GROMACS .gro file of C-alpha atoms in nm:
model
  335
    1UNK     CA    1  -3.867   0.627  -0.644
    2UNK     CA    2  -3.960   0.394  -0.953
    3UNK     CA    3  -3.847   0.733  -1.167
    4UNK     CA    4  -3.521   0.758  -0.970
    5UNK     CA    5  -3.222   0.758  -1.202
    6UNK     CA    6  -3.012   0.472  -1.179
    7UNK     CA    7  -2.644   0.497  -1.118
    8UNK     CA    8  -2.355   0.277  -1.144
    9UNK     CA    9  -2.021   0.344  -0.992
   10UNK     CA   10  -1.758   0.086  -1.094
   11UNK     CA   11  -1.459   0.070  -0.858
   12UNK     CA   12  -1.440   0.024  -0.473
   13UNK     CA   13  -1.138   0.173  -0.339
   14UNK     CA   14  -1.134   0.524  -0.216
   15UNK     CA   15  -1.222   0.727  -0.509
   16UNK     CA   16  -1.508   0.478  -0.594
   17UNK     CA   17  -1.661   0.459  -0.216
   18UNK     CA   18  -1.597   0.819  -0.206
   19UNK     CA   19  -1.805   0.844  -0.539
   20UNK     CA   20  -2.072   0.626  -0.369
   21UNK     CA   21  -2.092   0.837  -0.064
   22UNK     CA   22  -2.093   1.215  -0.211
   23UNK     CA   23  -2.382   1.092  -0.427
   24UNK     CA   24  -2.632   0.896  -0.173
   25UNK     CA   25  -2.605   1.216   0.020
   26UNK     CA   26  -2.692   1.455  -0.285
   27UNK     CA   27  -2.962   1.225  -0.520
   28UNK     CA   28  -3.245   1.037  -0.438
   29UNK     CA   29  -3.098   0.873  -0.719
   30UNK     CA   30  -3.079   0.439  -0.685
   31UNK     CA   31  -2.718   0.367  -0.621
   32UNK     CA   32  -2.495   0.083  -0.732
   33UNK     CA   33  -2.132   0.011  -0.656
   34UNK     CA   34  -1.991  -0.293  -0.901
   35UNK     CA   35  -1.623  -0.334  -0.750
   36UNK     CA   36  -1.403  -0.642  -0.858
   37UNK     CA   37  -1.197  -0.609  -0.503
   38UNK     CA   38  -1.312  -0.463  -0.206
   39UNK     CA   39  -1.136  -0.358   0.110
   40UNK     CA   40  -0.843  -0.545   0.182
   41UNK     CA   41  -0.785  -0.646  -0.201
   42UNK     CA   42  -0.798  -0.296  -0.347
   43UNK     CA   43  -0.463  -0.089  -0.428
   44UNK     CA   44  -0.605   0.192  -0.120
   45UNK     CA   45  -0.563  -0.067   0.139
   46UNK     CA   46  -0.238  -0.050   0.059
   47UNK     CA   47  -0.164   0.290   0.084
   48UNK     CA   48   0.002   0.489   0.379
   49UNK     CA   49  -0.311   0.759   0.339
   50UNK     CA   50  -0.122   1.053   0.469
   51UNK     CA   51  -0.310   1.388   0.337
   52UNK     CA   52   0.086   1.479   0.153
   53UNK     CA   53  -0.006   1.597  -0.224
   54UNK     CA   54   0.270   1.643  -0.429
   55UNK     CA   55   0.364   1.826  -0.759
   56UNK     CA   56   0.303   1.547  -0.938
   57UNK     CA   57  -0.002   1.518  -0.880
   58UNK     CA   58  -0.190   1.736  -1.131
   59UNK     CA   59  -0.582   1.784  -1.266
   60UNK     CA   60  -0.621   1.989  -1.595
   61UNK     CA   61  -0.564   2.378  -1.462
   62UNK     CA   62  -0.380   2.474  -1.158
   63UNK     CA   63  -0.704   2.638  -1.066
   64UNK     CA   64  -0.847   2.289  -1.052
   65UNK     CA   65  -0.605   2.129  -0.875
   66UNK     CA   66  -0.620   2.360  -0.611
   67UNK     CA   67  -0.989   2.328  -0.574
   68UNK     CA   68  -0.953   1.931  -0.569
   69UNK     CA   69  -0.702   1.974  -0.278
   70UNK     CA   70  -0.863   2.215  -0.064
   71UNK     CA   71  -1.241   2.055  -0.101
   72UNK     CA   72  -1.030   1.743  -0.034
   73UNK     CA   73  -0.891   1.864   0.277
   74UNK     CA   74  -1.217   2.033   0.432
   75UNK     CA   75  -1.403   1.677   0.372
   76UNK     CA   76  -1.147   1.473   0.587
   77UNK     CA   77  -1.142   1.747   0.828
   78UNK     CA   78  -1.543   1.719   0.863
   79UNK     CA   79  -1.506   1.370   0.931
   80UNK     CA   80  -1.256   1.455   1.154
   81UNK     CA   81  -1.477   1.685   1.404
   82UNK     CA   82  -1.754   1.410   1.419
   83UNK     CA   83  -1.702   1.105   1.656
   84UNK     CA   84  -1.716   0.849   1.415
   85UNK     CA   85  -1.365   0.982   1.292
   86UNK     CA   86  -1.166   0.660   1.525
   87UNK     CA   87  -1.435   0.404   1.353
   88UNK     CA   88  -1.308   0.593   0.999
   89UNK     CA   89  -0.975   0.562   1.049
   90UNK     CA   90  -0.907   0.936   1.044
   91UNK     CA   91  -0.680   1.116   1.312
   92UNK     CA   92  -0.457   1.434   1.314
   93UNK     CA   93  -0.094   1.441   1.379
   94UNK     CA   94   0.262   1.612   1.286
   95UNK     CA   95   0.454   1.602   0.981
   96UNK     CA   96   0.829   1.676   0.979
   97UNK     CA   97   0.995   1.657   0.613
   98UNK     CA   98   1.417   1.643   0.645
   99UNK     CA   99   1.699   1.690   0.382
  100UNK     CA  100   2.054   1.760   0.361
  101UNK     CA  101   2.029   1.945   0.046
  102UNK     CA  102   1.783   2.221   0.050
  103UNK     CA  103   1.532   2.397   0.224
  104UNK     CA  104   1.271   2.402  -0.145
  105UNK     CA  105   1.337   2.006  -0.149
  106UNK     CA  106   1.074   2.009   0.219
  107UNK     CA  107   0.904   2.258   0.118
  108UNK     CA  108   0.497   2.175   0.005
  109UNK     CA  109   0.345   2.513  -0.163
  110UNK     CA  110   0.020   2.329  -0.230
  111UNK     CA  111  -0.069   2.263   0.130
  112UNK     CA  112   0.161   2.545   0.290
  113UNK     CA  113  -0.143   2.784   0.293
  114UNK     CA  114  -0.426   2.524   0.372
  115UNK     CA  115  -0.319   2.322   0.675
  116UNK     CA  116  -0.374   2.469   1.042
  117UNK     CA  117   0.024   2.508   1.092
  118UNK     CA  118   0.356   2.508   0.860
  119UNK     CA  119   0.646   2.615   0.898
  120UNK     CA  120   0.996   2.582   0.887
  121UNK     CA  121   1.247   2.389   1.122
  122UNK     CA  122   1.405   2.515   1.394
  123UNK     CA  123   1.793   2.369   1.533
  124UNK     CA  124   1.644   2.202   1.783
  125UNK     CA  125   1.349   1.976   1.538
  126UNK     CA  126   1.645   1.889   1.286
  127UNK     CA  127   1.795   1.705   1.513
  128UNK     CA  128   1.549   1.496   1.656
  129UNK     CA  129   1.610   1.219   1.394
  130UNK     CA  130   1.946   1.088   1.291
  131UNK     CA  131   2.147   1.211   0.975
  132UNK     CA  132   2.305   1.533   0.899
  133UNK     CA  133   1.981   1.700   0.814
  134UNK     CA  134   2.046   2.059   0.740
  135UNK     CA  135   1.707   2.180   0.646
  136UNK     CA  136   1.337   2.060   0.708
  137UNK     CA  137   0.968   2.193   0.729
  138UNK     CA  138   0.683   2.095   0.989
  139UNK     CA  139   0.362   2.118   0.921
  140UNK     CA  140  -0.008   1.939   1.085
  141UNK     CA  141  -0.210   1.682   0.876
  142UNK     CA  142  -0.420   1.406   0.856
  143UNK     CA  143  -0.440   1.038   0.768
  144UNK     CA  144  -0.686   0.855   0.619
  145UNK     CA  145  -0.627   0.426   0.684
  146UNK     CA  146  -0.818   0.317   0.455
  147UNK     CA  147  -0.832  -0.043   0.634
  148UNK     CA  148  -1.074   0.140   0.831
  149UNK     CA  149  -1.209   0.368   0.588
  150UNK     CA  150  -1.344   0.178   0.326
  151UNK     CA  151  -1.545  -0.076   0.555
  152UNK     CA  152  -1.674   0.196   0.733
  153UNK     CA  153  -1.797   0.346   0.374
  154UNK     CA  154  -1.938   0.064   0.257
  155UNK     CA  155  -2.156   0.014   0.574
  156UNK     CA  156  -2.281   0.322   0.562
  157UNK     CA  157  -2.356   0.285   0.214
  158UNK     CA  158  -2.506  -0.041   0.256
  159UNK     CA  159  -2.746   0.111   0.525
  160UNK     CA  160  -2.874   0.409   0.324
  161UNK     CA  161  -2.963   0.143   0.044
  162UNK     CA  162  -2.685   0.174  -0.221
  163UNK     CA  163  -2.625  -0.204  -0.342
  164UNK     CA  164  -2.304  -0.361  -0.335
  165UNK     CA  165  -2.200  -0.602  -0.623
  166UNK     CA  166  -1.886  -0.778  -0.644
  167UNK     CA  167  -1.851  -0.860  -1.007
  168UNK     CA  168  -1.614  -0.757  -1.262
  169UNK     CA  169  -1.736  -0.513  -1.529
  170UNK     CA  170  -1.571  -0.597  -1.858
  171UNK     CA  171  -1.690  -0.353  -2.071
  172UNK     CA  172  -1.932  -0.049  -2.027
  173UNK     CA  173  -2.183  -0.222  -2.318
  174UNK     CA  174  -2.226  -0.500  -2.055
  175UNK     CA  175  -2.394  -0.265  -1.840
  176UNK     CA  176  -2.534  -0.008  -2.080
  177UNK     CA  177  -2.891  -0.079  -2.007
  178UNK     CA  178  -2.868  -0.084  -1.607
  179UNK     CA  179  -2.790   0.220  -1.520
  180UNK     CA  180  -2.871   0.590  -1.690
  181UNK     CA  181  -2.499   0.743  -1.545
  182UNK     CA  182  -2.211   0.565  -1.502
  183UNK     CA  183  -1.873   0.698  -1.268
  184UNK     CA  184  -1.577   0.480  -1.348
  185UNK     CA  185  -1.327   0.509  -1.059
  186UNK     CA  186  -1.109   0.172  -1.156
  187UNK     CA  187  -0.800   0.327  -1.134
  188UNK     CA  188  -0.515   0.093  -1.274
  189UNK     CA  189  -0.840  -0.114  -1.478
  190UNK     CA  190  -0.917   0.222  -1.664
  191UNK     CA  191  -0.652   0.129  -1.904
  192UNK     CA  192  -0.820  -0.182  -2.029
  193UNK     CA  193  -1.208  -0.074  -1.960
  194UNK     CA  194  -1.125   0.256  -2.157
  195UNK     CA  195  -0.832   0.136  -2.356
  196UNK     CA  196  -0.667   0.448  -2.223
  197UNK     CA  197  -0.293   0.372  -2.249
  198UNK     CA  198  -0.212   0.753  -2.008
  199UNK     CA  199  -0.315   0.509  -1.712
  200UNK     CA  200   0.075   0.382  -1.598
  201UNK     CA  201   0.149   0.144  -1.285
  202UNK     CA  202   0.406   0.283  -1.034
  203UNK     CA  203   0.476   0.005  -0.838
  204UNK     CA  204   0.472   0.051  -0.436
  205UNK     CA  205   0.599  -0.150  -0.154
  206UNK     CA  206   0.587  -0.079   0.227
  207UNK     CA  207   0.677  -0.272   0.565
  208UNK     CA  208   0.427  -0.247   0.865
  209UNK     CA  209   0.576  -0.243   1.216
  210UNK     CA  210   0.432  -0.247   1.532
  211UNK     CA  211   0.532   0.106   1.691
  212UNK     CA  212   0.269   0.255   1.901
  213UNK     CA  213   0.520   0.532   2.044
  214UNK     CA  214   0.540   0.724   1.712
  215UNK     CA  215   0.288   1.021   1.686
  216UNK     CA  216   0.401   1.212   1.421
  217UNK     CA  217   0.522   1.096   1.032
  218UNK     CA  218   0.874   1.191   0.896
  219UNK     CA  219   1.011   1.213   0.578
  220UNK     CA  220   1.389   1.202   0.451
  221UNK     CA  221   1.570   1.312   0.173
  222UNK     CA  222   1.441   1.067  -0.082
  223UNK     CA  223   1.079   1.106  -0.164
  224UNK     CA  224   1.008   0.768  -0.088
  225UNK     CA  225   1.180   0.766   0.251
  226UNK     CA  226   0.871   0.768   0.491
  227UNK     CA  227   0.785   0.682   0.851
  228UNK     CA  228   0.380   0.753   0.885
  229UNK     CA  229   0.230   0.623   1.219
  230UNK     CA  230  -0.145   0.464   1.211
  231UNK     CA  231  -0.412   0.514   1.456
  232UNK     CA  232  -0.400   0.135   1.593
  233UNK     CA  233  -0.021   0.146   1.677
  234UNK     CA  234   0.097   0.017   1.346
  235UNK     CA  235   0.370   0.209   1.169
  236UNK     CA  236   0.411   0.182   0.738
  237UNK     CA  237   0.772   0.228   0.654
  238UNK     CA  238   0.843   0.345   0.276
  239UNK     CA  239   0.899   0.295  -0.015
  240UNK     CA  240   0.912   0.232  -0.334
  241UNK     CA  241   0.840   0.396  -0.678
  242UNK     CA  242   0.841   0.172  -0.973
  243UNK     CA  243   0.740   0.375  -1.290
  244UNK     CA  244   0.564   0.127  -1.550
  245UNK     CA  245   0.605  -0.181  -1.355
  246UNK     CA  246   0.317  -0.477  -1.360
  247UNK     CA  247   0.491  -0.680  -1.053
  248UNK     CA  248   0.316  -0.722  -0.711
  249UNK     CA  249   0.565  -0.967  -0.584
  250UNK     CA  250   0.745  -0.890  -0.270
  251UNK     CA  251   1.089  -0.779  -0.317
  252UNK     CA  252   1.372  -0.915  -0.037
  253UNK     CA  253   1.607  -0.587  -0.147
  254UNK     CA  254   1.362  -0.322  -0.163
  255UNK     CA  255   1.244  -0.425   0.185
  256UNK     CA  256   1.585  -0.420   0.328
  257UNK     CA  257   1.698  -0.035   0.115
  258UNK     CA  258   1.336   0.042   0.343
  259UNK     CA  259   1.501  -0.043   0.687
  260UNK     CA  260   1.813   0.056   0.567
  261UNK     CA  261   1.667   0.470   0.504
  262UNK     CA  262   1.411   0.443   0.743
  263UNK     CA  263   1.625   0.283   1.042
  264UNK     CA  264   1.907   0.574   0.929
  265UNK     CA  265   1.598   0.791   0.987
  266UNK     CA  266   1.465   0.730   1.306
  267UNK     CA  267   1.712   0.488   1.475
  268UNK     CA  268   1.455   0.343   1.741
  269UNK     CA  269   1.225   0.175   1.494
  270UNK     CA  270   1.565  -0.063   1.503
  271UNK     CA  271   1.369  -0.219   1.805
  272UNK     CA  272   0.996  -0.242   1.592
  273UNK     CA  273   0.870  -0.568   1.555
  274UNK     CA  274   0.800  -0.598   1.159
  275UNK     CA  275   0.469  -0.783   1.120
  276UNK     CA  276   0.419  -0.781   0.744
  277UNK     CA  277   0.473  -0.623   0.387
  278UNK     CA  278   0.251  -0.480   0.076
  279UNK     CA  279   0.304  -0.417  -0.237
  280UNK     CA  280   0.034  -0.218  -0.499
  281UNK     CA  281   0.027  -0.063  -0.820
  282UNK     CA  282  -0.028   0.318  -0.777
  283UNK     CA  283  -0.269   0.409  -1.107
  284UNK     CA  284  -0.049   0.711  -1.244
  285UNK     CA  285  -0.211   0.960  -1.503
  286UNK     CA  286  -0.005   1.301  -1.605
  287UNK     CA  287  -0.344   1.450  -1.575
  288UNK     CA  288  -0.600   1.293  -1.365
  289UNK     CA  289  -0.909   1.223  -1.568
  290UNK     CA  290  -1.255   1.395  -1.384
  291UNK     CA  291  -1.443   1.435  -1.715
  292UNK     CA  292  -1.752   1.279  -1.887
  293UNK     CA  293  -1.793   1.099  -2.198
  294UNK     CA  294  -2.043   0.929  -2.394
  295UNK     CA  295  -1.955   0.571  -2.478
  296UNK     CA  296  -2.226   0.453  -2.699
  297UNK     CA  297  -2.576   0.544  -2.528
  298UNK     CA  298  -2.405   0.513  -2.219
  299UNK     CA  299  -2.309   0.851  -1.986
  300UNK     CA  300  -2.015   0.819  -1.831
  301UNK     CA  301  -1.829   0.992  -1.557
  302UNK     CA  302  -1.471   0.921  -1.511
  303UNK     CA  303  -1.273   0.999  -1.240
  304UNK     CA  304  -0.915   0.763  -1.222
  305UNK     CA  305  -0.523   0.815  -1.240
  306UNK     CA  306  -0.485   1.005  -0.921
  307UNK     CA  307  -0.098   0.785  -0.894
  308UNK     CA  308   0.017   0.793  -0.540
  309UNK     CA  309  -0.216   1.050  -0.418
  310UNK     CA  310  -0.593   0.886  -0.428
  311UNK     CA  311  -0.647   0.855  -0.081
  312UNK     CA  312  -0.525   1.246  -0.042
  313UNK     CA  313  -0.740   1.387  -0.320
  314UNK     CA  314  -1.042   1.119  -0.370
  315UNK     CA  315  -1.300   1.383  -0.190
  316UNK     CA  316  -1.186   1.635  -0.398
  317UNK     CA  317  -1.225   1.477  -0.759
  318UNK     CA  318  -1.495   1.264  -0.636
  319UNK     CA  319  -1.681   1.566  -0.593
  320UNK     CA  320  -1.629   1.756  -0.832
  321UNK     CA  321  -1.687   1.406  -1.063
  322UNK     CA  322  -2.039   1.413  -0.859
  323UNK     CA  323  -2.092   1.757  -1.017
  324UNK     CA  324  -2.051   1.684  -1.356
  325UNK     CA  325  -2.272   1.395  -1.299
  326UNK     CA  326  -2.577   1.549  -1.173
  327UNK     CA  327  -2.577   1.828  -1.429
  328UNK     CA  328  -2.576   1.558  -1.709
  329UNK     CA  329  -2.884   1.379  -1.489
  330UNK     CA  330  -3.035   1.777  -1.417
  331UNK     CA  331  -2.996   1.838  -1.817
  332UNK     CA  332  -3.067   1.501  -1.961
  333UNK     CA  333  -2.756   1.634  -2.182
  334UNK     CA  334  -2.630   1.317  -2.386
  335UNK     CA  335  -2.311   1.550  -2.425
   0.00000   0.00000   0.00000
């Protein structure tokens, strides 16, 4: 093992544990995650981590894209069949999408063909929430909380003997000489580690509330209208999408346009007790970046910008980042 190639991965929300785990399992390679947050503190934590790609959410080919999605799906669904999927945080349920304008506006052609069931609404499923919904499509998915996902990663990491560093990495020259392969998976801290100005903020905020009746997630008319249960009973209410805005403070009037839509939505959750709120930065790229570079001696493997859809579509990039990684390692290709 004193040969074993040494590899960094910078970044410990999902893409970055994700990273972490795809390669322990593949390389006998020695493994280091360098993460300035972890867990609680990282913009996934935050996240509602329903499997719900949208069109904005785009890698370099529609070819690719596709690929990133499906591989994405099949991982979460393998974790699924095992019985460690309650300890991950991972669980099935329904998804019912509403709108009073059109049928296209519900409709999801990247997933329509990939989930177990989808389909359009009947009479009787529009009106099971309030509103004069006119059109709607139902379909079976997954979520992913990553309160209990990324713990869960990072103890299995930390058992099969990838090292854990909590340290900020301020440039990739300060670790040049550690490692022979670097993935950087720092989402929003791409733009300053790379300088890469594609990297945008879209600001998020949700309300939890305690609601362990609802089974299934529904979605209104505005794209950030969303009721998405979680496996210990706690609902997250949405949202928010603030294009190109730095500010994690809570904000009093988004919260209340939240109950407002979401109350409108699904009138019971009137009676939820509201135990909190978050608010993250969603790291927004036109083009998610899953591509290498060399920067300086340094081989690096990035794989960031994945906007409101990282917890979806981190398996997905993270291996098909993994892939470009060991080829480079396979090669010894300096690019």
């Amino acid at each position: 093992m004193d040969n074993a190639p040494r590899i960094g991965v910078i970044g410990a929300g999902v893409v970055g544990l994700t990273v972490a785990d795809i390669l322990q399992k593949n390389t006998k390679a020695k493994i280091t995650v360098i993460a300035e947050t972890f867990r609680e503190d990282t913009v996934s934590s935050v996240a509602a981590g329903i499997f719900r790609p949208a069109s904005t959410f785009k890698g370099p080919s529609k070819e690719i894209t596709k690929k990133w999605i499906h591989d994405s799906w099949h991982y979460w669904q393998d974790i699924l069949r095992t019985p460690e999927s309650p300890k991950a945080g991972i669980f099935s349920f329904n998804c019912y999408v509403y709108s009073t304008k059109s049928y296209e506006a519900t409709r999801n052609r990247l997933i329509e063909d990939l989930v177990p069931y989808y389909k359009q609404m009947s009479d009787d499923e529009l009106n099971i929430v309030g509103g004069q919904q006119k059109y709607g499509s139902f379909f079976s998915t997954v979520k992913i909380g990553c309160d209990s996902y990324l713990p869960w990663t990072e103890k299995r990491l930390k058992n099969n003997g990838v090292k854990i560093i909590q340290e900020k990495v301020e440039s990739f020259a300060s670790i040049a000489k550690k490692f022979d392969l670097v993935f950087n998976c720092t989402g929003l801290g791409a733009r300053y580690l790379c300088g890469d100005e594609d990297v945008i903020p879209i600001r998020g905020q949700i309300a939890k509330v305690k609601a362990p009746w609802l089974k299934a997630a529904f979605y209104g008319d505005f794209a950030d209208t969303y009721i998405i249960p979680g496996i210990d009973g706690l609902a997250t209410l949405g949202g928010v999408r603030g294009y190109d805005s730095y500010n994690t403070e809570f904000n009093k009037h988004e919260a209340a346009a939240i109950f407002e839509r979401c109350y409108n939505l699904l009138p019971p959750l009137r009676k939820a007790e509201v135990l909190g709120h978050r608010v993250g930065l969603r790291p927004h790229r036109a083009v998610v970046r899953v591509e290498p570079e060399l920067v300086g001696d340094l081989r690096v493997v990035h794989c960031y910008g994945h906007g409101g859809y990282g917890v979806t579509t981190a398996p997905g990039t993270a291996l098909y980042a993994v892939n470009i990684g060991l080829d480079l390692l396979k090669t010894n290709s300096k690019l």
